[in-house]
Amino acid sequence: GTLEYGNAWERREDMAFDDGILNASVYTGFDSWLGPMLFGIGWREDGDGVVFLEIGKPF
């Protein structure tokens, strides 16, 4: 799993530590006949979430 805190700003002077967003994810991976598979869920502090499935090797 991961735990991340950050954000993106257009200008350097707009950067502020208290303006970040907390994100987390939990995932598992295994080998399959299609190649490596990675399945997981992720969410951020405001409640938005995502489910993901990756199949095969990146190229």
PDB file of N, CA and C in Angstrom:
ATOM      1  N   GLY A   1       0.821  -1.183   0.000  1.00  0.00           N
ATOM      2  CA  GLY A   1       0.000   0.000   0.000  1.00  0.00           C
ATOM      3  C   GLY A   1       0.864   1.246   0.000  1.00  0.00           C
ATOM      4  N   THR A   2       0.207   2.366  -0.185  1.00  0.00           N
ATOM      5  CA  THR A   2       0.894   3.654  -0.185  1.00  0.00           C
ATOM      6  C   THR A   2       0.135   4.667   0.660  1.00  0.00           C
ATOM      7  N   LEU A   3       0.853   5.649   1.137  1.00  0.00           N
ATOM      8  CA  LEU A   3       0.282   6.803   1.815  1.00  0.00           C
ATOM      9  C   LEU A   3       1.059   8.009   1.307  1.00  0.00           C
ATOM     10  N   GLU A   4       0.356   8.961   0.691  1.00  0.00           N
ATOM     11  CA  GLU A   4       1.014  10.098   0.049  1.00  0.00           C
ATOM     12  C   GLU A   4       0.352  11.397   0.479  1.00  0.00           C
ATOM     13  N   TYR A   5       1.148  12.463   0.506  1.00  0.00           N
ATOM     14  CA  TYR A   5       0.632  13.792   0.812  1.00  0.00           C
ATOM     15  C   TYR A   5       1.286  14.771  -0.147  1.00  0.00           C
ATOM     16  N   GLY A   6       0.492  15.534  -0.874  1.00  0.00           N
ATOM     17  CA  GLY A   6       1.065  16.489  -1.809  1.00  0.00           C
ATOM     18  C   GLY A   6      -0.004  17.211  -2.599  1.00  0.00           C
ATOM     19  N   ASN A   7       0.437  17.967  -3.587  1.00  0.00           N
ATOM     20  CA  ASN A   7      -0.457  18.718  -4.451  1.00  0.00           C
ATOM     21  C   ASN A   7       0.365  19.217  -5.631  1.00  0.00           C
ATOM     22  N   ALA A   8      -0.256  19.953  -6.534  1.00  0.00           N
ATOM     23  CA  ALA A   8       0.439  20.556  -7.671  1.00  0.00           C
ATOM     24  C   ALA A   8       0.023  22.020  -7.763  1.00  0.00           C
ATOM     25  N   TRP A   9       0.988  22.885  -7.985  1.00  0.00           N
ATOM     26  CA  TRP A   9       0.732  24.313  -8.067  1.00  0.00           C
ATOM     27  C   TRP A   9       1.311  24.845  -9.362  1.00  0.00           C
ATOM     28  N   GLU A  10       0.705  25.899  -9.880  1.00  0.00           N
ATOM     29  CA  GLU A  10       1.212  26.530 -11.098  1.00  0.00           C
ATOM     30  C   GLU A  10       2.430  27.402 -10.809  1.00  0.00           C
ATOM     31  N   ARG A  11       2.430  28.059  -9.654  1.00  0.00           N
ATOM     32  CA  ARG A  11       3.529  28.967  -9.317  1.00  0.00           C
ATOM     33  C   ARG A  11       4.166  28.549  -7.997  1.00  0.00           C
ATOM     34  N   ARG A  12       5.471  28.640  -7.941  1.00  0.00           N
ATOM     35  CA  ARG A  12       6.215  28.243  -6.742  1.00  0.00           C
ATOM     36  C   ARG A  12       5.762  29.009  -5.494  1.00  0.00           C
ATOM     37  N   GLU A  13       5.461  30.279  -5.636  1.00  0.00           N
ATOM     38  CA  GLU A  13       5.065  31.080  -4.474  1.00  0.00           C
ATOM     39  C   GLU A  13       3.687  30.693  -3.918  1.00  0.00           C
ATOM     40  N   ASP A  14       2.911  29.916  -4.664  1.00  0.00           N
ATOM     41  CA  ASP A  14       1.607  29.440  -4.183  1.00  0.00           C
ATOM     42  C   ASP A  14       1.729  28.192  -3.310  1.00  0.00           C
ATOM     43  N   MET A  15       2.903  27.578  -3.282  1.00  0.00           N
ATOM     44  CA  MET A  15       3.088  26.337  -2.538  1.00  0.00           C
ATOM     45  C   MET A  15       2.928  26.559  -1.035  1.00  0.00           C
ATOM     46  N   ALA A  16       2.183  25.653  -0.390  1.00  0.00           N
ATOM     47  CA  ALA A  16       1.998  25.714   1.064  1.00  0.00           C
ATOM     48  C   ALA A  16       1.800  24.293   1.579  1.00  0.00           C
ATOM     49  N   PHE A  17       2.473  23.966   2.673  1.00  0.00           N
ATOM     50  CA  PHE A  17       2.381  22.611   3.209  1.00  0.00           C
ATOM     51  C   PHE A  17       0.962  22.262   3.637  1.00  0.00           C
ATOM     52  N   ASP A  18       0.231  23.219   4.189  1.00  0.00           N
ATOM     53  CA  ASP A  18      -1.128  22.935   4.659  1.00  0.00           C
ATOM     54  C   ASP A  18      -2.152  22.886   3.531  1.00  0.00           C
ATOM     55  N   ASP A  19      -1.723  23.042   2.286  1.00  0.00           N
ATOM     56  CA  ASP A  19      -2.606  23.001   1.119  1.00  0.00           C
ATOM     57  C   ASP A  19      -2.543  21.648   0.410  1.00  0.00           C
ATOM     58  N   GLY A  20      -1.922  20.662   1.027  1.00  0.00           N
ATOM     59  CA  GLY A  20      -1.768  19.348   0.410  1.00  0.00           C
ATOM     60  C   GLY A  20      -3.015  18.488   0.522  1.00  0.00           C
ATOM     61  N   ILE A  21      -3.002  17.374  -0.188  1.00  0.00           N
ATOM     62  CA  ILE A  21      -4.096  16.407  -0.184  1.00  0.00           C
ATOM     63  C   ILE A  21      -3.523  15.055   0.227  1.00  0.00           C
ATOM     64  N   LEU A  22      -4.181  14.394   1.164  1.00  0.00           N
ATOM     65  CA  LEU A  22      -3.761  13.076   1.636  1.00  0.00           C
ATOM     66  C   LEU A  22      -4.390  12.001   0.753  1.00  0.00           C
ATOM     67  N   ASN A  23      -3.581  11.067   0.260  1.00  0.00           N
ATOM     68  CA  ASN A  23      -4.031   9.975  -0.599  1.00  0.00           C
ATOM     69  C   ASN A  23      -3.506   8.656  -0.047  1.00  0.00           C
ATOM     70  N   ALA A  24      -4.248   7.582  -0.277  1.00  0.00           N
ATOM     71  CA  ALA A  24      -3.821   6.257   0.175  1.00  0.00           C
ATOM     72  C   ALA A  24      -4.282   5.213  -0.832  1.00  0.00           C
ATOM     73  N   SER A  25      -3.595   4.088  -0.863  1.00  0.00           N
ATOM     74  CA  SER A  25      -4.010   2.976  -1.721  1.00  0.00           C
ATOM     75  C   SER A  25      -3.597   1.654  -1.091  1.00  0.00           C
ATOM     76  N   VAL A  26      -4.347   0.629  -1.452  1.00  0.00           N
ATOM     77  CA  VAL A  26      -4.060  -0.743  -1.040  1.00  0.00           C
ATOM     78  C   VAL A  26      -4.175  -1.584  -2.301  1.00  0.00           C
ATOM     79  N   TYR A  27      -3.214  -2.466  -2.528  1.00  0.00           N
ATOM     80  CA  TYR A  27      -3.233  -3.262  -3.750  1.00  0.00           C
ATOM     81  C   TYR A  27      -2.564  -4.607  -3.534  1.00  0.00           C
ATOM     82  N   THR A  28      -2.821  -5.503  -4.459  1.00  0.00           N
ATOM     83  CA  THR A  28      -2.187  -6.817  -4.453  1.00  0.00           C
ATOM     84  C   THR A  28      -1.857  -7.189  -5.893  1.00  0.00           C
ATOM     85  N   GLY A  29      -0.833  -8.002  -6.073  1.00  0.00           N
ATOM     86  CA  GLY A  29      -0.435  -8.422  -7.407  1.00  0.00           C
ATOM     87  C   GLY A  29      -0.144  -9.905  -7.445  1.00  0.00           C
ATOM     88  N   PHE A  30      -0.271 -10.482  -8.637  1.00  0.00           N
ATOM     89  CA  PHE A  30       0.000 -11.906  -8.807  1.00  0.00           C
ATOM     90  C   PHE A  30       0.276 -12.198 -10.275  1.00  0.00           C
ATOM     91  N   ASP A  31       0.898 -13.335 -10.529  1.00  0.00           N
ATOM     92  CA  ASP A  31       1.148 -13.787 -11.896  1.00  0.00           C
ATOM     93  C   ASP A  31      -0.075 -14.525 -12.413  1.00  0.00           C
ATOM     94  N   SER A  32      -0.404 -14.302 -13.688  1.00  0.00           N
ATOM     95  CA  SER A  32      -1.528 -14.992 -14.323  1.00  0.00           C
ATOM     96  C   SER A  32      -1.109 -15.425 -15.721  1.00  0.00           C
ATOM     97  N   TRP A  33      -1.974 -16.133 -16.406  1.00  0.00           N
ATOM     98  CA  TRP A  33      -1.663 -16.564 -17.766  1.00  0.00           C
ATOM     99  C   TRP A  33      -1.653 -15.376 -18.722  1.00  0.00           C
ATOM    100  N   LEU A  34      -2.205 -14.225 -18.314  1.00  0.00           N
ATOM    101  CA  LEU A  34      -2.157 -13.004 -19.121  1.00  0.00           C
ATOM    102  C   LEU A  34      -0.922 -12.157 -18.815  1.00  0.00           C
ATOM    103  N   GLY A  35      -0.160 -12.575 -17.824  1.00  0.00           N
ATOM    104  CA  GLY A  35       0.991 -11.806 -17.363  1.00  0.00           C
ATOM    105  C   GLY A  35       0.726 -11.292 -15.964  1.00  0.00           C
ATOM    106  N   PRO A  36       1.600 -10.454 -15.448  1.00  0.00           N
ATOM    107  CA  PRO A  36       1.400  -9.927 -14.096  1.00  0.00           C
ATOM    108  C   PRO A  36       0.096  -9.121 -14.010  1.00  0.00           C
ATOM    109  N   MET A  37      -0.607  -9.259 -12.903  1.00  0.00           N
ATOM    110  CA  MET A  37      -1.840  -8.506 -12.675  1.00  0.00           C
ATOM    111  C   MET A  37      -1.726  -7.768 -11.344  1.00  0.00           C
ATOM    112  N   LEU A  38      -2.206  -6.545 -11.320  1.00  0.00           N
ATOM    113  CA  LEU A  38      -2.209  -5.722 -10.116  1.00  0.00           C
ATOM    114  C   LEU A  38      -3.623  -5.182  -9.935  1.00  0.00           C
ATOM    115  N   PHE A  39      -4.209  -5.448  -8.782  1.00  0.00           N
ATOM    116  CA  PHE A  39      -5.560  -4.999  -8.467  1.00  0.00           C
ATOM    117  C   PHE A  39      -5.499  -4.163  -7.199  1.00  0.00           C
ATOM    118  N   GLY A  40      -6.191  -3.043  -7.188  1.00  0.00           N
ATOM    119  CA  GLY A  40      -6.150  -2.210  -5.990  1.00  0.00           C
ATOM    120  C   GLY A  40      -7.260  -1.190  -5.919  1.00  0.00           C
ATOM    121  N   ILE A  41      -7.291  -0.507  -4.788  1.00  0.00           N
ATOM    122  CA  ILE A  41      -8.212   0.600  -4.572  1.00  0.00           C
ATOM    123  C   ILE A  41      -7.414   1.769  -4.012  1.00  0.00           C
ATOM    124  N   GLY A  42      -7.851   2.962  -4.335  1.00  0.00           N
ATOM    125  CA  GLY A  42      -7.202   4.155  -3.821  1.00  0.00           C
ATOM    126  C   GLY A  42      -8.249   5.196  -3.488  1.00  0.00           C
ATOM    127  N   TRP A  43      -7.919   6.081  -2.568  1.00  0.00           N
ATOM    128  CA  TRP A  43      -8.847   7.147  -2.209  1.00  0.00           C
ATOM    129  C   TRP A  43      -8.077   8.332  -1.668  1.00  0.00           C
ATOM    130  N   ARG A  44      -8.755   9.486  -1.657  1.00  0.00           N
ATOM    131  CA  ARG A  44      -8.158  10.689  -1.094  1.00  0.00           C
ATOM    132  C   ARG A  44      -9.028  11.218   0.026  1.00  0.00           C
ATOM    133  N   GLU A  45      -8.500  12.160   0.776  1.00  0.00           N
ATOM    134  CA  GLU A  45      -9.138  12.582   2.018  1.00  0.00           C
ATOM    135  C   GLU A  45     -10.546  13.131   1.842  1.00  0.00           C
ATOM    136  N   ASP A  46     -10.913  13.633   0.669  1.00  0.00           N
ATOM    137  CA  ASP A  46     -12.268  14.150   0.482  1.00  0.00           C
ATOM    138  C   ASP A  46     -13.273  13.053   0.146  1.00  0.00           C
ATOM    139  N   GLY A  47     -12.812  11.797   0.081  1.00  0.00           N
ATOM    140  CA  GLY A  47     -13.706  10.670  -0.132  1.00  0.00           C
ATOM    141  C   GLY A  47     -13.732  10.130  -1.548  1.00  0.00           C
ATOM    142  N   ASP A  48     -13.158  10.847  -2.524  1.00  0.00           N
ATOM    143  CA  ASP A  48     -13.099  10.320  -3.888  1.00  0.00           C
ATOM    144  C   ASP A  48     -12.253   9.060  -3.907  1.00  0.00           C
ATOM    145  N   GLY A  49     -12.685   8.059  -4.684  1.00  0.00           N
ATOM    146  CA  GLY A  49     -11.943   6.809  -4.748  1.00  0.00           C
ATOM    147  C   GLY A  49     -11.846   6.279  -6.158  1.00  0.00           C
ATOM    148  N   VAL A  50     -11.010   5.268  -6.315  1.00  0.00           N
ATOM    149  CA  VAL A  50     -10.818   4.635  -7.608  1.00  0.00           C
ATOM    150  C   VAL A  50     -10.462   3.166  -7.388  1.00  0.00           C
ATOM    151  N   VAL A  51     -10.926   2.320  -8.293  1.00  0.00           N
ATOM    152  CA  VAL A  51     -10.549   0.905  -8.322  1.00  0.00           C
ATOM    153  C   VAL A  51      -9.744   0.711  -9.598  1.00  0.00           C
ATOM    154  N   PHE A  52      -8.640  -0.023  -9.517  1.00  0.00           N
ATOM    155  CA  PHE A  52      -7.841  -0.204 -10.723  1.00  0.00           C
ATOM    156  C   PHE A  52      -7.399  -1.649 -10.893  1.00  0.00           C
ATOM    157  N   LEU A  53      -7.192  -2.021 -12.156  1.00  0.00           N
ATOM    158  CA  LEU A  53      -6.699  -3.338 -12.539  1.00  0.00           C
ATOM    159  C   LEU A  53      -5.689  -3.133 -13.652  1.00  0.00           C
ATOM    160  N   GLU A  54      -4.467  -3.572 -13.426  1.00  0.00           N
ATOM    161  CA  GLU A  54      -3.419  -3.509 -14.443  1.00  0.00           C
ATOM    162  C   GLU A  54      -3.091  -4.928 -14.873  1.00  0.00           C
ATOM    163  N   ILE A  55      -3.008  -5.140 -16.193  1.00  0.00           N
ATOM    164  CA  ILE A  55      -2.712  -6.468 -16.737  1.00  0.00           C
ATOM    165  C   ILE A  55      -1.502  -6.355 -17.655  1.00  0.00           C
ATOM    166  N   GLY A  56      -0.521  -7.218 -17.465  1.00  0.00           N
ATOM    167  CA  GLY A  56       0.656  -7.243 -18.315  1.00  0.00           C
ATOM    168  C   GLY A  56       1.767  -6.335 -17.826  1.00  0.00           C
ATOM    169  N   LYS A  57       2.880  -6.403 -18.536  1.00  0.00           N
ATOM    170  CA  LYS A  57       4.051  -5.601 -18.182  1.00  0.00           C
ATOM    171  C   LYS A  57       3.982  -4.245 -18.875  1.00  0.00           C
ATOM    172  N   PRO A  58       4.430  -3.175 -18.198  1.00  0.00           N
ATOM    173  CA  PRO A  58       4.507  -1.869 -18.868  1.00  0.00           C
ATOM    174  C   PRO A  58       5.570  -1.914 -19.965  1.00  0.00           C
ATOM    175  N   PHE A  59       5.365  -1.160 -21.026  1.00  0.00           N
ATOM    176  CA  PHE A  59       6.345  -1.150 -22.113  1.00  0.00           C
ATOM    177  C   PHE A  59       6.760   0.252 -22.451  1.00  0.00           C
TER     178      PHE A  59
END
